[in-house]
CSV table of C-alpha atoms and ligand atoms in Angstrom, one decimal:
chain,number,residue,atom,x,y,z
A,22,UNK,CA,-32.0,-36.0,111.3
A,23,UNK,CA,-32.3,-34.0,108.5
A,24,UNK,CA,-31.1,-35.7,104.9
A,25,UNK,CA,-29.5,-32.3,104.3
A,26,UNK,CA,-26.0,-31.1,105.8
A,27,UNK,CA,-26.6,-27.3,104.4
A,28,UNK,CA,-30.0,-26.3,103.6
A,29,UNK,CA,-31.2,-22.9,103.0
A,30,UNK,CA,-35.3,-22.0,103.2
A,31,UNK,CA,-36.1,-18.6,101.3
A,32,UNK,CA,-32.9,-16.9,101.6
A,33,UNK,CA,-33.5,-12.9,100.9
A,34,UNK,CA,-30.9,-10.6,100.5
A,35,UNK,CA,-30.7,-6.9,99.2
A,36,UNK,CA,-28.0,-4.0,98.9
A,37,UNK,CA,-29.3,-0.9,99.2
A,38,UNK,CA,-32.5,-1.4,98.5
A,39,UNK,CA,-32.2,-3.3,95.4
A,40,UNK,CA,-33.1,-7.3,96.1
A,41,UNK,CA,-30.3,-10.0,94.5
A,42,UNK,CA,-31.6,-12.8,96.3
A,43,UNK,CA,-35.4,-13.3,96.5
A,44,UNK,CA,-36.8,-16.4,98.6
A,45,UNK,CA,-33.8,-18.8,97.0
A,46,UNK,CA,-34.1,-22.2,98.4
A,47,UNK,CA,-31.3,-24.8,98.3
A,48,UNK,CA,-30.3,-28.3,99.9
A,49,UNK,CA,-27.1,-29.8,100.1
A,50,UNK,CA,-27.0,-33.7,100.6
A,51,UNK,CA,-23.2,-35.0,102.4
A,52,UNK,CA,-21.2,-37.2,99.7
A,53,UNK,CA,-22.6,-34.9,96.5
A,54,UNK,CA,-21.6,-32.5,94.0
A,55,UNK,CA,-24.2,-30.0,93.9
A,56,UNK,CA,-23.3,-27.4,91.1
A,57,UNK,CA,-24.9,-23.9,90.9
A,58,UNK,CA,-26.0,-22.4,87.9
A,59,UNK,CA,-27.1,-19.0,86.5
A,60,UNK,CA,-26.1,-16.0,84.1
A,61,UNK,CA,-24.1,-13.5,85.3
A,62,UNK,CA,-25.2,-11.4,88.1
A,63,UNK,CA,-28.0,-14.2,88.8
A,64,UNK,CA,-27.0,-14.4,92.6
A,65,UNK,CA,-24.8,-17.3,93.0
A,66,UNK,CA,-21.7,-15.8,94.6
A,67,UNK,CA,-24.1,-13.7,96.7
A,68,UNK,CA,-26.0,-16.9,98.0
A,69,UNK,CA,-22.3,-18.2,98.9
A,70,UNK,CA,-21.3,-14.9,100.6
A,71,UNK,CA,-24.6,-15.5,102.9
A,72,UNK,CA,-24.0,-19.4,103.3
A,73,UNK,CA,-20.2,-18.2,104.9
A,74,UNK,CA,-21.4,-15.5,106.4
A,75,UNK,CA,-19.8,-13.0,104.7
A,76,UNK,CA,-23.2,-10.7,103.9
A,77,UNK,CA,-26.2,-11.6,106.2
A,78,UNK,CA,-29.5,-12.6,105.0
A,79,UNK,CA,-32.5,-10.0,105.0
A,80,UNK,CA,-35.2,-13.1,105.2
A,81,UNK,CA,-34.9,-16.9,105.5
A,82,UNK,CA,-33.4,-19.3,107.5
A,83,UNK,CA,-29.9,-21.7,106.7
A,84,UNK,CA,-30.2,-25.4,108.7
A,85,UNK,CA,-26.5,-26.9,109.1
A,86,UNK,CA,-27.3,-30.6,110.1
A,87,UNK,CA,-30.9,-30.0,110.6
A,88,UNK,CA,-30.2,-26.7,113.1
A,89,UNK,CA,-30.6,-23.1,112.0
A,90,UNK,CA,-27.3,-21.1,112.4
A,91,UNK,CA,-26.6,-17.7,112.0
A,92,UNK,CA,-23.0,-17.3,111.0
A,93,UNK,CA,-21.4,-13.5,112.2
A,94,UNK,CA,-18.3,-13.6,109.9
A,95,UNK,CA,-16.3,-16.6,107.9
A,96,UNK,CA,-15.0,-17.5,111.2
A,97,UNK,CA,-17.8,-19.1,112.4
A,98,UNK,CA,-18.7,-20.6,109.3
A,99,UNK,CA,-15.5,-22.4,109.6
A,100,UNK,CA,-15.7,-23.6,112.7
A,101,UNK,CA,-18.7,-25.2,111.6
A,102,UNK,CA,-16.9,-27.1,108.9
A,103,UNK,CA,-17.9,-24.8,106.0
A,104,UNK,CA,-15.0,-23.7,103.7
A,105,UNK,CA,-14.7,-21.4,100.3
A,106,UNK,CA,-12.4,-21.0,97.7
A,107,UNK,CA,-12.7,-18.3,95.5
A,108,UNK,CA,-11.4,-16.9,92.3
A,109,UNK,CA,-9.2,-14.3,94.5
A,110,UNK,CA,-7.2,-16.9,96.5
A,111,UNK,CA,-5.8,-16.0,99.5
A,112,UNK,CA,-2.4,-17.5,100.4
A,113,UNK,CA,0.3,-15.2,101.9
A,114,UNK,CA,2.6,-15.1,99.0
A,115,UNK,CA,5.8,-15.3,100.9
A,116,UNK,CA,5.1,-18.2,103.0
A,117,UNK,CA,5.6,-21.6,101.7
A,118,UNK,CA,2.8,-23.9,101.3
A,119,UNK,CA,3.1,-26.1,104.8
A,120,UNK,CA,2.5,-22.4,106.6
A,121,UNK,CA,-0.1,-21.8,104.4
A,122,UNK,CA,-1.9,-24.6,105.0
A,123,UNK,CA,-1.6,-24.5,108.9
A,124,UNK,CA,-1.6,-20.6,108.8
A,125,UNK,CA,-3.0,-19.3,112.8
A,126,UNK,CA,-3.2,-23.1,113.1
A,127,UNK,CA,0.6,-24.0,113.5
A,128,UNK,CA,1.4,-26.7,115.6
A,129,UNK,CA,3.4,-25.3,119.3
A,130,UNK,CA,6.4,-27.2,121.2
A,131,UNK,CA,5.8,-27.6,125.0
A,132,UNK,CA,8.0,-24.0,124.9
A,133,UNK,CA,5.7,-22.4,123.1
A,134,UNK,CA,7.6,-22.5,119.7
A,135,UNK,CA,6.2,-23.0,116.0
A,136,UNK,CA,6.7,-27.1,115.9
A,137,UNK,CA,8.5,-27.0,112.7
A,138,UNK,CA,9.1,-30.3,112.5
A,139,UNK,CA,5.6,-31.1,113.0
A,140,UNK,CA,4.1,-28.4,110.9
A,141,UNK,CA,5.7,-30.3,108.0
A,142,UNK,CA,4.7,-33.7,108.8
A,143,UNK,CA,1.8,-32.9,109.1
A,144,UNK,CA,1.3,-31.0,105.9
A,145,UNK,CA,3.4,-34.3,104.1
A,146,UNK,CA,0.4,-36.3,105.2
A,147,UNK,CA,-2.2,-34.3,104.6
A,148,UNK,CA,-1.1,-34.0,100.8
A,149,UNK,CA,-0.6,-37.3,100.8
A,150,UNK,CA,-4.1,-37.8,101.7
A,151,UNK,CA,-5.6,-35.8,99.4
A,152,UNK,CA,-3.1,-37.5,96.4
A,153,UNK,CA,-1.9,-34.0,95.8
A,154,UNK,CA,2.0,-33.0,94.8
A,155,UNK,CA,3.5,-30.6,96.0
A,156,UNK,CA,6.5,-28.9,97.5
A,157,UNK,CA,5.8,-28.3,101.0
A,158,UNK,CA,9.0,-25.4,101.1
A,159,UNK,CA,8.2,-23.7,98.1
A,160,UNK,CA,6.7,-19.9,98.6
A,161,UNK,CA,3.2,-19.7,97.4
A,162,UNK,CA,4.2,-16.7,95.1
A,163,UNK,CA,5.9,-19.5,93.1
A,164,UNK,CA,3.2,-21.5,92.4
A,165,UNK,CA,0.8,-21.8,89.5
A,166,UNK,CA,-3.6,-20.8,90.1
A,167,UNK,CA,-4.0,-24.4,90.6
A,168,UNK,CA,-1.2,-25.5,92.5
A,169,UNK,CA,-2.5,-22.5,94.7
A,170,UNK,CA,-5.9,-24.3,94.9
A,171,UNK,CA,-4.8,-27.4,95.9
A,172,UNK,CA,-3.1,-25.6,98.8
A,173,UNK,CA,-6.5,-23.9,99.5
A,174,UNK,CA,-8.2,-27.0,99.5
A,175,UNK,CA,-6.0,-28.8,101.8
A,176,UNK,CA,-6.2,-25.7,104.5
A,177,UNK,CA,-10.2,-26.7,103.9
A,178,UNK,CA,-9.6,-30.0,104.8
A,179,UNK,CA,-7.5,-29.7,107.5
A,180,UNK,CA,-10.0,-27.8,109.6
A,181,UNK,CA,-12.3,-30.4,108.9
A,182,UNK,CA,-14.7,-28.8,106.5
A,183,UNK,CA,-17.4,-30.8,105.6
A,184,UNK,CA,-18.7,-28.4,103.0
A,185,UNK,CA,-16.7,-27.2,100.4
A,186,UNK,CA,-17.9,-24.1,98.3
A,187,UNK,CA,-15.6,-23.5,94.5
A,188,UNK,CA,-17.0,-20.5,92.9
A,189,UNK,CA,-15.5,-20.4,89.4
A,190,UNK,CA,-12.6,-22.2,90.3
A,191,UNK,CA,-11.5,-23.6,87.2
A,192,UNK,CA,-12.2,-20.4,85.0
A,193,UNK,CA,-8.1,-19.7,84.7
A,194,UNK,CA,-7.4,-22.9,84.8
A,195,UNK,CA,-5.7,-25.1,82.1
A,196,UNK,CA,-7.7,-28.2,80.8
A,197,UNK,CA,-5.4,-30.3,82.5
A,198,UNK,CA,-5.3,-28.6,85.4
A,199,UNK,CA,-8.7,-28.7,85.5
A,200,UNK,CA,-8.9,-32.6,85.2
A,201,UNK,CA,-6.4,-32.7,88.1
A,202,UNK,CA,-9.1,-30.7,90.0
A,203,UNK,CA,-11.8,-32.8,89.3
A,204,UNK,CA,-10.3,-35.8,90.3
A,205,UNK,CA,-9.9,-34.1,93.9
A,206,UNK,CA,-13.1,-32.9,93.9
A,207,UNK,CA,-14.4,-36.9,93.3
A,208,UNK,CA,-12.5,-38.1,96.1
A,209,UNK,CA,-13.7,-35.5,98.3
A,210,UNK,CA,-16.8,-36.2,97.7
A,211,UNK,CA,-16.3,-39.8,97.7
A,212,UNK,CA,-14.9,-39.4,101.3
A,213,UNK,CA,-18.5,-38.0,102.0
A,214,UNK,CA,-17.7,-33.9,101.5
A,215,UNK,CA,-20.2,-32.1,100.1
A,216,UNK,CA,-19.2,-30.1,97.1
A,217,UNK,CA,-20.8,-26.9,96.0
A,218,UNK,CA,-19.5,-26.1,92.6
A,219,UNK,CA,-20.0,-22.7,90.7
A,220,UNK,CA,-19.0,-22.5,86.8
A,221,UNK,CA,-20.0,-20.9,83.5
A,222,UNK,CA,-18.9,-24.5,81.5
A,223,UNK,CA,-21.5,-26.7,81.6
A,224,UNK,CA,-19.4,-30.0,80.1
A,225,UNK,CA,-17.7,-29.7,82.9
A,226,UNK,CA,-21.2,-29.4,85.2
A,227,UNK,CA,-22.2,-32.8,83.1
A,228,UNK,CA,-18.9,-34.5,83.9
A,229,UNK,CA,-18.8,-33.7,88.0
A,230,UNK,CA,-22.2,-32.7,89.3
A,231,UNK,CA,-24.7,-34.9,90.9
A,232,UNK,CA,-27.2,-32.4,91.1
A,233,UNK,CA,-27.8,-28.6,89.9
A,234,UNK,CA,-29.6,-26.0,91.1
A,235,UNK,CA,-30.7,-22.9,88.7
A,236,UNK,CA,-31.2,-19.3,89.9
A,237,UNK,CA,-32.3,-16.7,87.4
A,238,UNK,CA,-32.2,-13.2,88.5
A,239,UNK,CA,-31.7,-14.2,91.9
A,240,UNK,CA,-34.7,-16.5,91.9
A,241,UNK,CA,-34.6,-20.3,92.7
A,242,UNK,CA,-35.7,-21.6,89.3
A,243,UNK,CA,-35.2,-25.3,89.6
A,244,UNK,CA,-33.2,-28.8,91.1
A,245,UNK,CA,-33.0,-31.7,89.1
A,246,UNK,CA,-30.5,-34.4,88.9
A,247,UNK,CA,-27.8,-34.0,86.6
A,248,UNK,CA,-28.2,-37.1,84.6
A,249,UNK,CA,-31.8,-35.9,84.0
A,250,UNK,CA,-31.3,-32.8,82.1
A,251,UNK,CA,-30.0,-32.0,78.7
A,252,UNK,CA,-27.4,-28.6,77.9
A,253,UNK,CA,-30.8,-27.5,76.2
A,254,UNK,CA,-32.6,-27.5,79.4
A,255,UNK,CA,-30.4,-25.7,81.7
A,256,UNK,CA,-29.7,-23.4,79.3
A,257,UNK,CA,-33.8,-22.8,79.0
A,258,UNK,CA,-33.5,-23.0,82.9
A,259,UNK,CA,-30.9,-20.2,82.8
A,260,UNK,CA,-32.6,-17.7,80.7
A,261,UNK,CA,-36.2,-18.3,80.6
A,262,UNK,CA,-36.8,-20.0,77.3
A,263,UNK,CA,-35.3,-21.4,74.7
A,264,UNK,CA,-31.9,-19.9,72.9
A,265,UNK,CA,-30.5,-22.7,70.1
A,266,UNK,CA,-32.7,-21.1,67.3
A,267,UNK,CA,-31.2,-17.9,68.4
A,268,UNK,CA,-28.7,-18.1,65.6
A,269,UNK,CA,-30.0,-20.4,63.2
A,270,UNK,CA,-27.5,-21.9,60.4
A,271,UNK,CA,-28.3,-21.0,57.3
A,272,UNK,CA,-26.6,-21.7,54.0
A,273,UNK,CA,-24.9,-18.2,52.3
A,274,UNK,CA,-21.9,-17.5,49.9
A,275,UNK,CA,-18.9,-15.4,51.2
A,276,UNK,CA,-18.8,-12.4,49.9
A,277,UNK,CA,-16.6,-9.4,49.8
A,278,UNK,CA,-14.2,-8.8,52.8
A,279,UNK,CA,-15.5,-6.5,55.2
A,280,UNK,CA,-12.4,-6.7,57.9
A,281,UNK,CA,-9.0,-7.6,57.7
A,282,UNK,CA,-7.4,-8.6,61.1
A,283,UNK,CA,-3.3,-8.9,59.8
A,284,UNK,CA,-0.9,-9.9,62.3
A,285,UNK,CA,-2.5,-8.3,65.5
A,286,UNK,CA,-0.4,-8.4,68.9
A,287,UNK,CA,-0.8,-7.2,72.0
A,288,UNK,CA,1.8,-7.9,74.9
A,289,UNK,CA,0.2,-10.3,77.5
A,290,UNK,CA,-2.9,-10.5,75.6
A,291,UNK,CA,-2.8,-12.3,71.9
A,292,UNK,CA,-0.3,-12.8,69.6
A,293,UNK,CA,-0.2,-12.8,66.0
A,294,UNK,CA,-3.8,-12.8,64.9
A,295,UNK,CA,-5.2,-13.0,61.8
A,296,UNK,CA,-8.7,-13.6,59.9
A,297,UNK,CA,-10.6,-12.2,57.2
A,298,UNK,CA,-14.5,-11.3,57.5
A,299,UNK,CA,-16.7,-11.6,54.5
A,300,UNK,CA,-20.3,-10.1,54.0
A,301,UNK,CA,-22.8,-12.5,52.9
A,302,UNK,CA,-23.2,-12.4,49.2
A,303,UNK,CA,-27.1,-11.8,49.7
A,304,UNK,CA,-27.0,-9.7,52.8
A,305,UNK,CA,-30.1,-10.3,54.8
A,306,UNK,CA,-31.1,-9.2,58.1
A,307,UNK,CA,-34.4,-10.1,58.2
A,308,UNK,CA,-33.9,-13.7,57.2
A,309,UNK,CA,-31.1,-14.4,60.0
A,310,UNK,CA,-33.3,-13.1,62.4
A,311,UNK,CA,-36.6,-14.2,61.4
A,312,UNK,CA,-37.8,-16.9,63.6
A,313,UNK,CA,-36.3,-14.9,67.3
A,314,UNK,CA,-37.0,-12.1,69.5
A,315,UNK,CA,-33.8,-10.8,69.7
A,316,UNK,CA,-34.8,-7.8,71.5
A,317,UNK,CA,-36.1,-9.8,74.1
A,318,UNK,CA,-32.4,-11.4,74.6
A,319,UNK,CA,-30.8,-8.1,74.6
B,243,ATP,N1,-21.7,-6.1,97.8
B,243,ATP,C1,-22.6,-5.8,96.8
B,243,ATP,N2,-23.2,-4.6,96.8
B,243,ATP,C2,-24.1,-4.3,95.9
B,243,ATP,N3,-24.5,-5.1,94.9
B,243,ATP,C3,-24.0,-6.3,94.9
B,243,ATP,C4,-23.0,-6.8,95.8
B,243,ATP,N4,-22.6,-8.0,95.5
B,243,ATP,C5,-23.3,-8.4,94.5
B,243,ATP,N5,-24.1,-7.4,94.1
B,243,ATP,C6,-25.1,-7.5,93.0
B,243,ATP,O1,-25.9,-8.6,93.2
B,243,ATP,C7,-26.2,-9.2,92.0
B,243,ATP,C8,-25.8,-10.7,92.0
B,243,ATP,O2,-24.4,-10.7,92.0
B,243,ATP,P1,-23.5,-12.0,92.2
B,243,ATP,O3,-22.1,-11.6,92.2
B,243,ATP,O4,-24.1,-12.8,93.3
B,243,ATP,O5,-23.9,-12.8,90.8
B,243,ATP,P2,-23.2,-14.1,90.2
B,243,ATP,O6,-24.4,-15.1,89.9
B,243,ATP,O7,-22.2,-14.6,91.1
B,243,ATP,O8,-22.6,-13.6,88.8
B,243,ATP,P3,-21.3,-14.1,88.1
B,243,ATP,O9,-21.6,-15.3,87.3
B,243,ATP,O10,-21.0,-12.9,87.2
B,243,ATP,O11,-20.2,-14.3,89.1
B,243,ATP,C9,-25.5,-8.4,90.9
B,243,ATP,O12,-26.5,-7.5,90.3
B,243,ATP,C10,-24.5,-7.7,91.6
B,243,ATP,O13,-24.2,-6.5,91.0
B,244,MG,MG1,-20.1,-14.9,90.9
């Protein structure tokens, strides 16, 4: 038996032509966070898509529990205990959340009916398992991002996933909403769930993940225990080399105001901006960029 519940062997994947996904190797143990990292456009939501089956790899083979599958559509990565939650959830906004949670799932009478009263209990207790609050009979239009999650999550759980996938799931999230997520995502785990979990932040990488694994333009750079690396290093990971000389502090005197930002609104946006932005008193461009390659950033 394999120590691995997912684990992909030189995954491949182009579109049209153009290769995303070259050779990427990854292993997911049951009972650990596993967060992905990489710029954007590095391959991570792709290497999701083929996990679930939503694209289908060119090369390479994915071992569920120590078997190669070949997953046709979500579907079938469902049924085999895999679930995703993405940025773009997916509830039906004018269903509340117990019939979003047991959506094509709902409980039947002997007569063939929608068990109401079971499709609520049963909703009641799967909250309650998870520690989560909420109003089974409010319509998901009402609810916030991340009350919408947790309804997400629970639907995961009730079909028994095993493997949860959150690609950038806390990016429109609040800070406290996010610590509310985090907490579900321990006792997932802690329940033995294994958590794949995509973000941009890494405190929040150094505060849930057990492991990370780095792609860089949709190659498998490195895994390494999370307690083993430094921010330095997965940024160095990420790009390629070394970035925290990129704008090195340097001591200059404010000089004359080049912009003046007074009171700038826009509707939904920002409100009420302002700031002033001086030039340097001795303006040098060679001396802020002296010791980088900028060039080979941009
Ligand atoms: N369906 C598609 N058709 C063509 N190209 C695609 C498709 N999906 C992704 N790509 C390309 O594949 C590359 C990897 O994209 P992907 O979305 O996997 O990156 P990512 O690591 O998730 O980035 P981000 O952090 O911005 O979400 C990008 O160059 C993207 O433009
Ligand atoms: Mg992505």
């Amino acid at each position: 038996m394999s120590e691995y519940i997912l684990d992909l062997k030189k995954i491949t994947k182009s579109f049209s032509g153009v290769e995303v996904l070259h050779e990427v190797s990854f292993s997911l143990r049951p009972g650990e966070v596993h967060a992905l990292l990489g710029e954007n456009g590095a391959g991570k939501s792709t290497l999701m898509k083929v996990i679930t089956g939503v694209h289908h790899p060119d090369g390479g083979e994915i071992h569920l529990n120590g078997a190669p599958v070949h997953f046709s559509d979500t579907r079938e990565s469902q049924q085999a205990g895999i679930a995703a939650i993405y940025q773009e959830l997916s509830l039906f906004p004018d269903l509340d959340v117990a019939e979003n949670i047991f959506i094509g799932r709902q409980p039947v009478t002997l007569g063939g009916r929608i068990d109401w009263r079971k499709l609520y209990a049963e909703a009641d207790k799967l909250l309650a398992s998870l520690g989560v609050h909420l109003e089974l009979k409010q319509k998901a239009r009402t609810l916030s991002i991340a009350q919408q999650q947790m309804v997400e999550i629970a639907r995961a759980f009730s079909i028994n996933a095993r493997i949860l996938i959150m690609d950038e799931p806390t990016s429109s999230l609040t800070l406290k909403e996010a610590t509310d997520l985090f907490h579900l995502v321990r006792r997932l785990r802690d329940e033995g769930a294994a958590i794949i979990f995509i973000s941009h932040r890494l405190e929040e990488l150094f505060e849930l993940a057990d492991r990370v694994t780095v792609l860089r333009d949709g190659a498998y750079v490195d895994t390494r225990q999370m307690k083993d690396v430094t921010r330095d290093d997965l940024i160095r990971m990420m790009v390629g080399r070394t970035i925290k000389n990129l704008f090195p502090k340097q001591d200059v005197k404010a000089g004359k105001v080049v912009l003046k930002v007074d009171h700038l609104t826009r509707d939904g946006a920002f409100r009420d901006i302002s700031f002033d932005l001086r030039q340097p008193l001795q303006w040098s461009f060679q001396c802020l960029f002296s010791d980088v390659d900028m060039f080979g950033v941009l």
